[in-house]
Coordinates of C-alpha atoms and ligand atoms in Angstrom, one line a residue:
M527 CA 25.0 9.6 11.9
K528 CA 25.9 12.4 14.6
T529 CA 22.8 14.9 15.0
N530 CA 22.5 18.5 16.8
L531 CA 18.6 18.7 16.8
A532 CA 16.7 22.4 17.2
Q533 CA 15.9 22.1 21.5
A534 CA 12.2 22.8 20.4
I535 CA 11.8 19.4 18.0
H536 CA 13.8 17.3 20.6
S537 CA 11.8 17.5 23.1
T538 CA 8.9 16.3 21.4
P539 CA 8.3 12.1 20.5
E540 CA 8.7 12.3 17.1
G541 CA 12.4 14.7 17.4
K542 CA 13.5 12.1 20.3
E543 CA 12.3 9.6 17.4
A544 CA 13.9 11.2 14.3
D545 CA 17.0 11.7 16.2
R546 CA 17.4 7.8 17.5
I547 CA 16.3 6.8 13.6
L548 CA 19.0 9.3 11.9
R549 CA 21.8 8.4 14.4
T550 CA 20.9 4.4 13.4
C551 CA 22.3 5.4 9.1
V552 CA 26.5 5.1 8.6
H553 CA 25.9 7.2 5.1
C554 CA 26.9 4.4 3.2
G555 CA 24.2 4.7 0.5
F556 CA 24.0 1.0 -0.5
C557 CA 20.2 2.5 -0.1
T558 CA 20.9 4.3 -3.4
A559 CA 21.2 1.2 -5.6
T560 CA 17.3 0.5 -5.3
C561 CA 15.5 3.9 -4.9
P562 CA 13.8 4.3 -7.9
T563 CA 13.9 8.3 -8.0
Y564 CA 17.6 8.5 -7.8
Q565 CA 17.6 6.0 -10.8
L566 CA 15.2 8.1 -12.3
L567 CA 16.5 11.9 -11.7
G568 CA 20.4 10.6 -10.7
D569 CA 20.2 13.9 -8.3
E570 CA 22.0 12.5 -4.3
L571 CA 18.6 15.0 -3.2
D572 CA 16.3 12.2 -4.8
S573 CA 18.2 9.6 -3.1
P574 CA 17.9 7.8 0.4
R575 CA 21.2 9.1 1.8
G576 CA 20.4 13.1 0.7
R577 CA 16.9 12.8 2.3
I578 CA 17.8 11.8 5.1
Y579 CA 20.9 14.8 5.4
L580 CA 17.9 16.9 4.5
I581 CA 15.6 15.7 7.3
K582 CA 19.0 16.2 9.5
E583 CA 18.9 20.0 8.3
L584 CA 15.5 20.6 9.0
L585 CA 15.5 18.7 12.8
E586 CA 18.5 21.4 12.8
G587 CA 15.8 23.8 12.5
N588 CA 17.4 24.9 9.0
A589 CA 16.7 23.5 4.7
Y590 CA 13.1 25.1 5.8
T591 CA 12.0 25.4 1.8
A592 CA 10.5 24.5 -1.0
K593 CA 13.5 22.9 -2.5
T594 CA 13.8 20.1 0.6
Q595 CA 10.3 20.2 0.0
L596 CA 10.2 19.1 -3.4
H597 CA 12.7 16.4 -2.5
L598 CA 10.5 15.1 0.7
D599 CA 7.9 15.6 -2.3
R600 CA 9.1 13.2 -4.6
C601 CA 9.5 9.9 -2.8
L602 CA 7.1 7.4 -2.7
T603 CA 7.3 6.3 0.3
C604 CA 7.9 2.9 -1.4
R605 CA 10.5 1.8 1.4
A606 CA 12.9 0.1 -1.0
C607 CA 15.8 1.7 0.9
E608 CA 14.9 -0.1 3.9
T609 CA 14.9 -3.5 2.6
T610 CA 18.5 -2.2 1.5
C611 CA 19.5 -0.8 4.6
P612 CA 22.3 -2.8 6.4
S613 CA 21.7 -0.5 9.8
G614 CA 18.1 -1.2 9.9
V615 CA 17.3 2.5 9.2
E616 CA 13.2 3.2 9.4
Y617 CA 13.3 5.7 6.8
G618 CA 9.7 5.3 6.2
R619 CA 9.1 6.8 10.0
L620 CA 11.5 9.5 9.2
V621 CA 9.9 10.9 5.9
D622 CA 7.0 11.2 7.9
I623 CA 8.5 13.1 10.3
G624 CA 10.3 15.3 7.3
R625 CA 7.5 15.6 5.8
N626 CA 5.0 16.8 8.3
I627 CA 8.1 19.4 10.0
V628 CA 8.8 21.0 6.7
D629 CA 5.0 21.7 5.8
K630 CA 4.5 23.3 8.5
H631 CA 7.0 26.5 7.5
V632 CA 6.6 25.8 3.6
R633 CA 3.5 27.0 2.5
R634 CA 2.8 25.4 -0.9
P635 CA 1.0 27.1 -3.7
I636 CA -2.4 27.5 -3.9
A637 CA -3.4 24.7 -6.4
E638 CA -1.1 22.3 -5.0
S639 CA -3.0 23.3 -1.9
L640 CA -6.3 22.3 -3.1
K641 CA -5.2 19.2 -4.8
R642 CA -4.1 18.0 -1.9
A643 CA -7.9 19.2 -0.1
A644 CA -9.1 17.1 -2.8
L645 CA -7.9 14.4 -2.2
C646 CA -8.3 14.1 1.3
A647 CA -11.9 14.4 0.9
I648 CA -12.8 12.8 -1.4
V649 CA -10.4 9.4 -1.5
P650 CA -11.3 8.7 1.7
T651 CA -15.0 8.9 1.1
P652 CA -16.8 6.9 -0.7
V653 CA -20.4 9.2 -1.0
L654 CA -18.0 11.3 -2.7
F655 CA -16.0 9.2 -5.1
R656 CA -18.0 6.5 -6.1
P657 CA -20.8 8.8 -7.5
L658 CA -17.1 11.4 -9.3
L659 CA -15.6 7.9 -10.4
K660 CA -18.7 6.7 -12.0
I661 CA -19.5 10.6 -13.1
G662 CA -15.9 10.1 -14.6
Q663 CA -16.2 6.0 -16.1
V664 CA -19.6 8.1 -18.4
L665 CA -17.5 10.6 -19.3
R666 CA -14.1 8.3 -20.2
P667 CA -14.9 8.2 -24.2
F668 CA -14.8 12.1 -24.6
L669 CA -11.7 12.7 -22.4
P670 CA -8.6 13.5 -23.6
P671 CA -6.0 10.4 -23.6
T672 CA -4.2 11.5 -20.8
I673 CA -7.0 11.4 -18.0
R674 CA -9.1 8.7 -19.2
R675 CA -6.3 7.1 -18.4
K676 CA -6.7 8.4 -14.9
V677 CA -10.3 6.4 -14.6
P678 CA -10.6 3.2 -15.2
K679 CA -12.9 1.4 -16.7
A680 CA -16.1 -0.3 -14.8
G681 CA -14.9 -3.6 -13.4
P682 CA -17.1 -6.8 -12.9
A683 CA -19.8 -7.2 -10.1
A684 CA -19.5 -8.5 -6.9
G685 CA -20.2 -11.7 -6.3
A686 CA -21.5 -14.1 -4.3
W687 CA -19.9 -13.5 0.0
P688 CA -21.3 -16.8 1.9
N689 CA -22.6 -16.4 4.9
P690 CA -20.7 -16.8 8.0
R691 CA -21.0 -20.0 8.9
H692 CA -17.8 -21.2 10.9
S693 CA -16.7 -21.0 14.0
R694 CA -13.5 -19.5 13.2
R695 CA -14.0 -15.8 12.1
M696 CA -12.1 -13.0 11.2
L697 CA -12.9 -9.0 10.4
V698 CA -11.7 -7.7 6.7
L699 CA -11.1 -4.2 6.2
D700 CA -13.8 -3.1 3.4
G701 CA -11.5 0.4 2.9
C702 CA -12.1 3.3 0.7
V703 CA -11.6 3.0 -3.2
Q704 CA -11.7 -0.5 -3.3
P705 CA -14.9 -1.4 -3.0
T706 CA -15.7 0.3 -5.8
L707 CA -12.5 -0.1 -7.7
A708 CA -12.7 -3.8 -7.4
S709 CA -15.9 -4.6 -5.7
D710 CA -15.0 -8.7 -6.0
I711 CA -11.9 -8.2 -4.2
N712 CA -13.4 -8.7 -0.4
P713 CA -15.8 -11.0 -1.8
A714 CA -13.1 -13.4 -3.6
A715 CA -11.4 -13.5 -0.9
A716 CA -14.4 -14.4 1.6
R717 CA -15.3 -17.1 -0.7
L718 CA -11.7 -18.8 -0.5
L719 CA -11.7 -18.4 2.7
D720 CA -15.1 -20.2 3.0
H721 CA -14.1 -23.2 2.2
I722 CA -10.9 -23.4 4.5
G723 CA -13.1 -23.2 7.1
I724 CA -13.3 -19.7 8.0
S725 CA -16.2 -16.5 7.5
L726 CA -14.9 -13.4 6.7
I727 CA -16.3 -10.6 8.0
K728 CA -16.9 -6.8 8.2
A729 CA -17.2 -3.7 10.7
A730 CA -20.3 -2.1 9.5
A731 CA -18.8 0.8 11.1
A732 CA -15.1 0.9 9.6
G733 CA -13.5 2.1 6.3
C734 CA -10.5 4.1 5.1
C735 CA -7.6 3.2 7.2
G736 CA -5.7 6.2 7.4
A737 CA -2.8 5.7 5.2
V738 CA -4.0 8.4 2.6
T739 CA -4.9 11.1 5.3
F740 CA -1.6 10.1 6.2
H741 CA 1.1 10.0 4.0
L742 CA -0.3 13.6 2.6
N743 CA 0.8 14.8 6.7
R744 CA -3.1 15.2 8.0
Q745 CA -1.7 13.0 10.7
E746 CA -4.3 14.5 13.3
D747 CA -6.7 13.2 10.7
A748 CA -5.6 10.4 9.8
L749 CA -5.6 9.0 14.4
V750 CA -9.7 10.0 13.1
F751 CA -9.9 7.5 10.6
M752 CA -7.9 5.0 12.9
R753 CA -9.8 5.2 16.5
R754 CA -13.0 5.3 14.3
N755 CA -11.6 2.5 13.4
I756 CA -10.5 0.5 16.1
D757 CA -13.4 1.5 17.6
A758 CA -16.2 -1.0 15.2
W759 CA -13.1 -3.3 15.4
W760 CA -13.2 -3.9 18.7
P761 CA -16.6 -5.6 20.0
H762 CA -15.6 -7.8 17.3
I763 CA -12.7 -8.9 18.6
E764 CA -13.8 -9.3 22.3
A765 CA -15.8 -12.0 20.6
G766 CA -13.3 -14.0 19.2
A767 CA -12.2 -13.2 15.8
E768 CA -9.2 -14.5 15.8
A769 CA -7.8 -12.1 13.7
L770 CA -8.0 -8.6 11.1
V771 CA -7.9 -9.6 7.4
M772 CA -6.2 -6.7 5.2
T773 CA -7.1 -7.4 1.1
A774 CA -5.0 -4.4 0.3
S775 CA -1.1 -4.7 1.3
G776 CA -1.1 -0.5 1.7
C777 CA -4.3 -0.8 4.3
G778 CA -2.1 -3.5 6.0
T779 CA 0.6 -1.4 6.3
M780 CA -0.8 1.5 8.1
V781 CA -2.8 -1.0 10.7
K782 CA -0.2 -2.6 11.5
D783 CA 1.6 1.0 12.7
Y784 CA -1.4 1.3 14.0
G785 CA 0.1 0.5 17.8
H786 CA 2.9 3.5 16.9
A787 CA 0.8 6.2 15.4
L788 CA -1.3 5.9 18.8
A789 CA 1.6 5.1 21.4
H790 CA 1.0 8.1 22.9
D791 CA -2.8 8.4 22.8
P792 CA -3.1 6.3 26.6
A793 CA -8.0 5.9 25.6
Y794 CA -6.3 4.1 22.7
A795 CA -2.7 2.7 22.4
D796 CA -3.7 -0.7 24.1
K797 CA -6.1 -1.8 21.5
A798 CA -3.3 -0.5 19.0
K799 CA -1.2 -2.3 20.2
R800 CA -3.9 -5.3 20.3
I801 CA -5.3 -4.4 16.5
S802 CA -1.9 -4.5 14.9
E803 CA -1.0 -7.1 16.7
L804 CA -4.0 -9.1 15.1
T805 CA -3.3 -7.3 11.6
K806 CA -3.1 -9.9 8.8
D807 CA -1.4 -9.3 5.0
L808 CA -5.0 -12.2 3.7
S809 CA -1.3 -14.0 2.3
E810 CA 0.1 -14.7 5.3
I811 CA -3.8 -16.2 6.6
V812 CA -4.2 -18.7 3.6
A813 CA 0.1 -19.1 3.8
D814 CA -0.5 -21.0 6.8
E815 CA -3.9 -22.4 5.8
K816 CA -2.0 -24.7 2.6
D817 CA -3.1 -27.7 3.6
A818 CA -6.1 -27.0 3.8
L819 CA -6.4 -25.0 0.2
E820 CA -5.0 -27.5 -1.3
K821 CA -7.7 -30.1 0.3
A822 CA -10.7 -27.3 -1.6
M823 CA -8.6 -27.4 -4.4
S824 CA -7.4 -30.9 -5.4
S825 CA -10.3 -31.4 -8.2
S826 CA -9.3 -27.7 -10.1
L827 CA -5.5 -28.8 -9.4
S828 CA -5.8 -32.4 -11.3
S829 CA -7.0 -30.9 -14.3
L830 CA -5.1 -27.7 -14.5
T831 CA -7.2 -25.3 -17.1
S832 CA -8.5 -22.5 -17.1
P833 CA -10.1 -19.6 -19.4
L834 CA -6.5 -18.8 -18.8
S835 CA -4.6 -21.0 -20.5
S836 CA -3.1 -21.7 -23.7
S837 CA -5.3 -23.6 -26.4
S838 CA -2.8 -26.8 -25.2
G839 CA -3.8 -26.9 -21.0
A840 CA -0.5 -25.7 -20.1
K841 CA -1.0 -23.9 -17.0
P842 CA -2.2 -20.5 -17.0
R843 CA 1.0 -18.0 -17.2
V844 CA 0.7 -14.9 -14.5
A845 CA 3.5 -12.2 -13.8
F846 CA 3.1 -11.2 -10.3
H847 CA 3.3 -8.0 -9.0
S848 CA 4.4 -7.9 -5.5
P849 CA 4.2 -3.9 -4.3
C850 CA 6.1 -2.4 -1.9
S851 CA 3.8 -1.9 0.9
L852 CA 3.7 -6.4 1.4
Q853 CA 7.6 -6.7 0.0
H854 CA 9.3 -3.7 1.5
G855 CA 6.6 -2.2 3.9
Q856 CA 5.2 -5.0 5.7
Q857 CA 8.4 -7.2 4.7
I858 CA 7.2 -10.1 3.2
R859 CA 8.0 -12.1 0.5
G860 CA 7.8 -15.3 -1.8
K861 CA 3.7 -16.3 -0.4
V862 CA 1.8 -15.3 -3.1
E863 CA 5.0 -16.4 -5.2
A864 CA 4.3 -20.1 -3.9
L865 CA 0.8 -20.0 -3.5
L866 CA 0.0 -19.3 -7.3
V867 CA 2.5 -21.9 -8.1
A868 CA 1.1 -24.3 -5.6
A869 CA -2.2 -23.1 -7.3
G870 CA -1.5 -24.4 -11.1
F871 CA 0.4 -21.0 -12.1
E872 CA 3.2 -21.1 -13.2
L873 CA 5.0 -17.5 -12.4
T874 CA 6.9 -15.4 -15.4
P875 CA 10.2 -14.2 -14.7
V876 CA 9.4 -10.2 -13.7
P877 CA 13.4 -8.0 -14.0
D878 CA 13.8 -5.2 -11.3
S879 CA 11.0 -6.2 -9.6
H880 CA 12.1 -4.5 -6.3
L881 CA 10.8 -1.6 -7.9
C882 CA 8.0 0.8 -7.0
C883 CA 5.3 1.1 -10.4
G884 CA 4.4 4.7 -9.4
S885 CA 0.9 3.9 -7.6
A886 CA 2.9 4.8 -4.4
G887 CA -1.2 6.2 -2.7
T888 CA -1.9 9.4 -4.4
Y889 CA 1.8 9.7 -5.6
S890 CA -0.2 8.8 -9.6
I891 CA -1.6 12.3 -8.8
L892 CA 1.2 14.6 -7.0
Q893 CA 4.2 13.1 -9.2
P894 CA 2.4 12.6 -12.8
E895 CA 5.8 12.4 -15.0
L896 CA 7.5 10.2 -12.4
S897 CA 5.0 8.0 -12.0
Q898 CA 3.9 7.2 -15.6
R899 CA 8.2 6.7 -16.0
L900 CA 7.9 4.1 -13.6
L901 CA 4.6 2.6 -15.4
R902 CA 6.6 2.7 -18.0
N903 CA 9.4 0.1 -16.6
K904 CA 6.7 -1.3 -14.7
V905 CA 4.7 -3.2 -17.0
E906 CA 7.3 -3.3 -20.1
A907 CA 9.2 -5.9 -16.8
L908 CA 6.1 -7.3 -16.1
E909 CA 5.4 -8.0 -19.8
S910 CA 8.6 -8.9 -21.0
G911 CA 7.2 -13.3 -19.3
A912 CA 4.8 -13.0 -22.0
P913 CA 1.8 -13.4 -19.0
A914 CA -1.8 -14.0 -19.9
V915 CA -3.0 -11.9 -16.4
V916 CA -1.2 -9.2 -13.9
A917 CA -1.9 -10.4 -10.5
T918 CA -1.4 -7.9 -7.2
A919 CA -2.0 -7.7 -4.4
N920 CA -3.0 -3.6 -3.7
I921 CA -5.9 -2.1 -4.9
G922 CA -3.8 1.1 -6.5
C923 CA -0.7 -0.6 -7.9
L924 CA -3.6 -3.0 -9.9
T925 CA -5.9 0.2 -11.2
H926 CA -2.5 1.8 -12.1
I927 CA -0.8 -0.5 -13.9
Q928 CA -4.0 -1.6 -15.7
S929 CA -3.8 1.9 -17.2
G930 CA -1.2 1.0 -18.5
S931 CA -1.4 -2.6 -20.1
K932 CA -3.7 -4.3 -22.0
L933 CA -3.4 -8.0 -20.1
P934 CA -6.2 -7.9 -17.1
V935 CA -4.5 -7.8 -14.1
R936 CA -6.0 -8.9 -11.0
H937 CA -5.7 -9.3 -7.4
W938 CA -4.3 -13.0 -6.8
I939 CA -7.0 -13.8 -4.4
E940 CA -9.8 -13.2 -7.9
L941 CA -7.6 -16.0 -9.5
L942 CA -7.4 -18.6 -6.7
A943 CA -11.0 -17.7 -5.7
D944 CA -11.8 -18.6 -9.7
R945 CA -9.6 -22.3 -9.4
I946 CA -12.0 -23.4 -6.4
A947 CA -14.7 -22.2 -7.9
Q948 CA -14.1 -24.7 -11.4
Ligands
SF4_1482 S1 21.9 2.3 3.4 FE1 20.8 2.9 5.6 S2 23.0 3.4 6.7 FE2 23.7 3.5 4.3 S3 23.1 5.3 3.5 FE3 21.6 4.2 3.6 S4 20.2 5.0 5.1 FE4 22.2 5.1 5.8
SF4_1483 S1 11.4 5.3 -0.2 FE1 11.6 4.7 -2.1 S2 11.8 6.4 -3.0 FE2 11.5 7.2 -1.1 S3 14.0 7.3 -0.6 FE3 13.7 5.2 -0.3 S4 13.8 4.3 -1.8 FE4 13.9 6.0 -2.5

């Protein structure tokens, strides 16, 4: 794609990066075939190719309009288009740059601005999020169905976290909402890794990865979260922690990008790059330890019964929803599925498994209509193979899908940890 960026933009690091990305797009339109918003709306401007044109116009100093802002807002940042694109267009990075520019020029309605400010203040802050959720859960029975659906029921209490006893140690990110919404995910990861010779530890001062704030176009605020986490993790890295384990794939995508986000910060660039190199999704860690896992599970693998099994003792049937942040953002495919099969589960088929469930960070709140349409399609696809349980790898997807399904929806590590506990 030929570009002619406005001088004021072209001289910035973001402008240079956007120019490089735009020039890789050859307009072929293959990406439109896998774009969820194009499938729903049928408007070229709600497709990756259309949005790329809009961003090009923005960068050339035109199209500072509410209409451009709307089409960029409607994008889920699911990055399915990146997986499909034969030219390697880094659409996710481009749309972040485009949104940042349009938001600087186009003022949002006051109610919309307040909603975004509230999300930036509450979601990454557990001392605010936790009590507000508790109040919502108490009032849940009295809320109208459309709001009730958005307030998740209280989940099971957190199980035990084993004391660190192994020489192999890895850091885990607790994150912001996950400990409140599904408090046993990280303890389950710690129990499972403990069985295979790895102690999982937390850095007390670490918190939200910054993704929520970053994708709401408060990118400078997000950098503050990133620097705080790096400061919290660094002493553990220097003390020999092997890896930084992500149990939420959305956070993993963000932390793997710290090196890029802080590349122009001389005080943090090198550390951020190292942090990103050490960051692994939990499925990458467990898959690398498959032999140790199979040994730890050998007794339960020989008798494939669990609370999820049918009375005939058949394998428990699981539908796996691979979050966009896992399959497109991190390009990790097939690892969780292989681990579930190795642990004695039967995977049920899931049509259109490349499509987003509609959670997409704060998208379910900011674009509720499109989000609900995607949720209905996703739940129908997940339930079509008659599973007993749905598994996923990201807290946002987990709570969103649970809001639309009567089946239990769990993190895959909880299913594996249950298996080891039998
Ligand atoms: S598939 Fe890639 S190269 Fe083709 S239009 Fe989409 S982004 Fe551009
Ligand atoms: S990120 Fe997802 S919603 Fe956005 S343009 Fe790409 S495929 Fe479409």
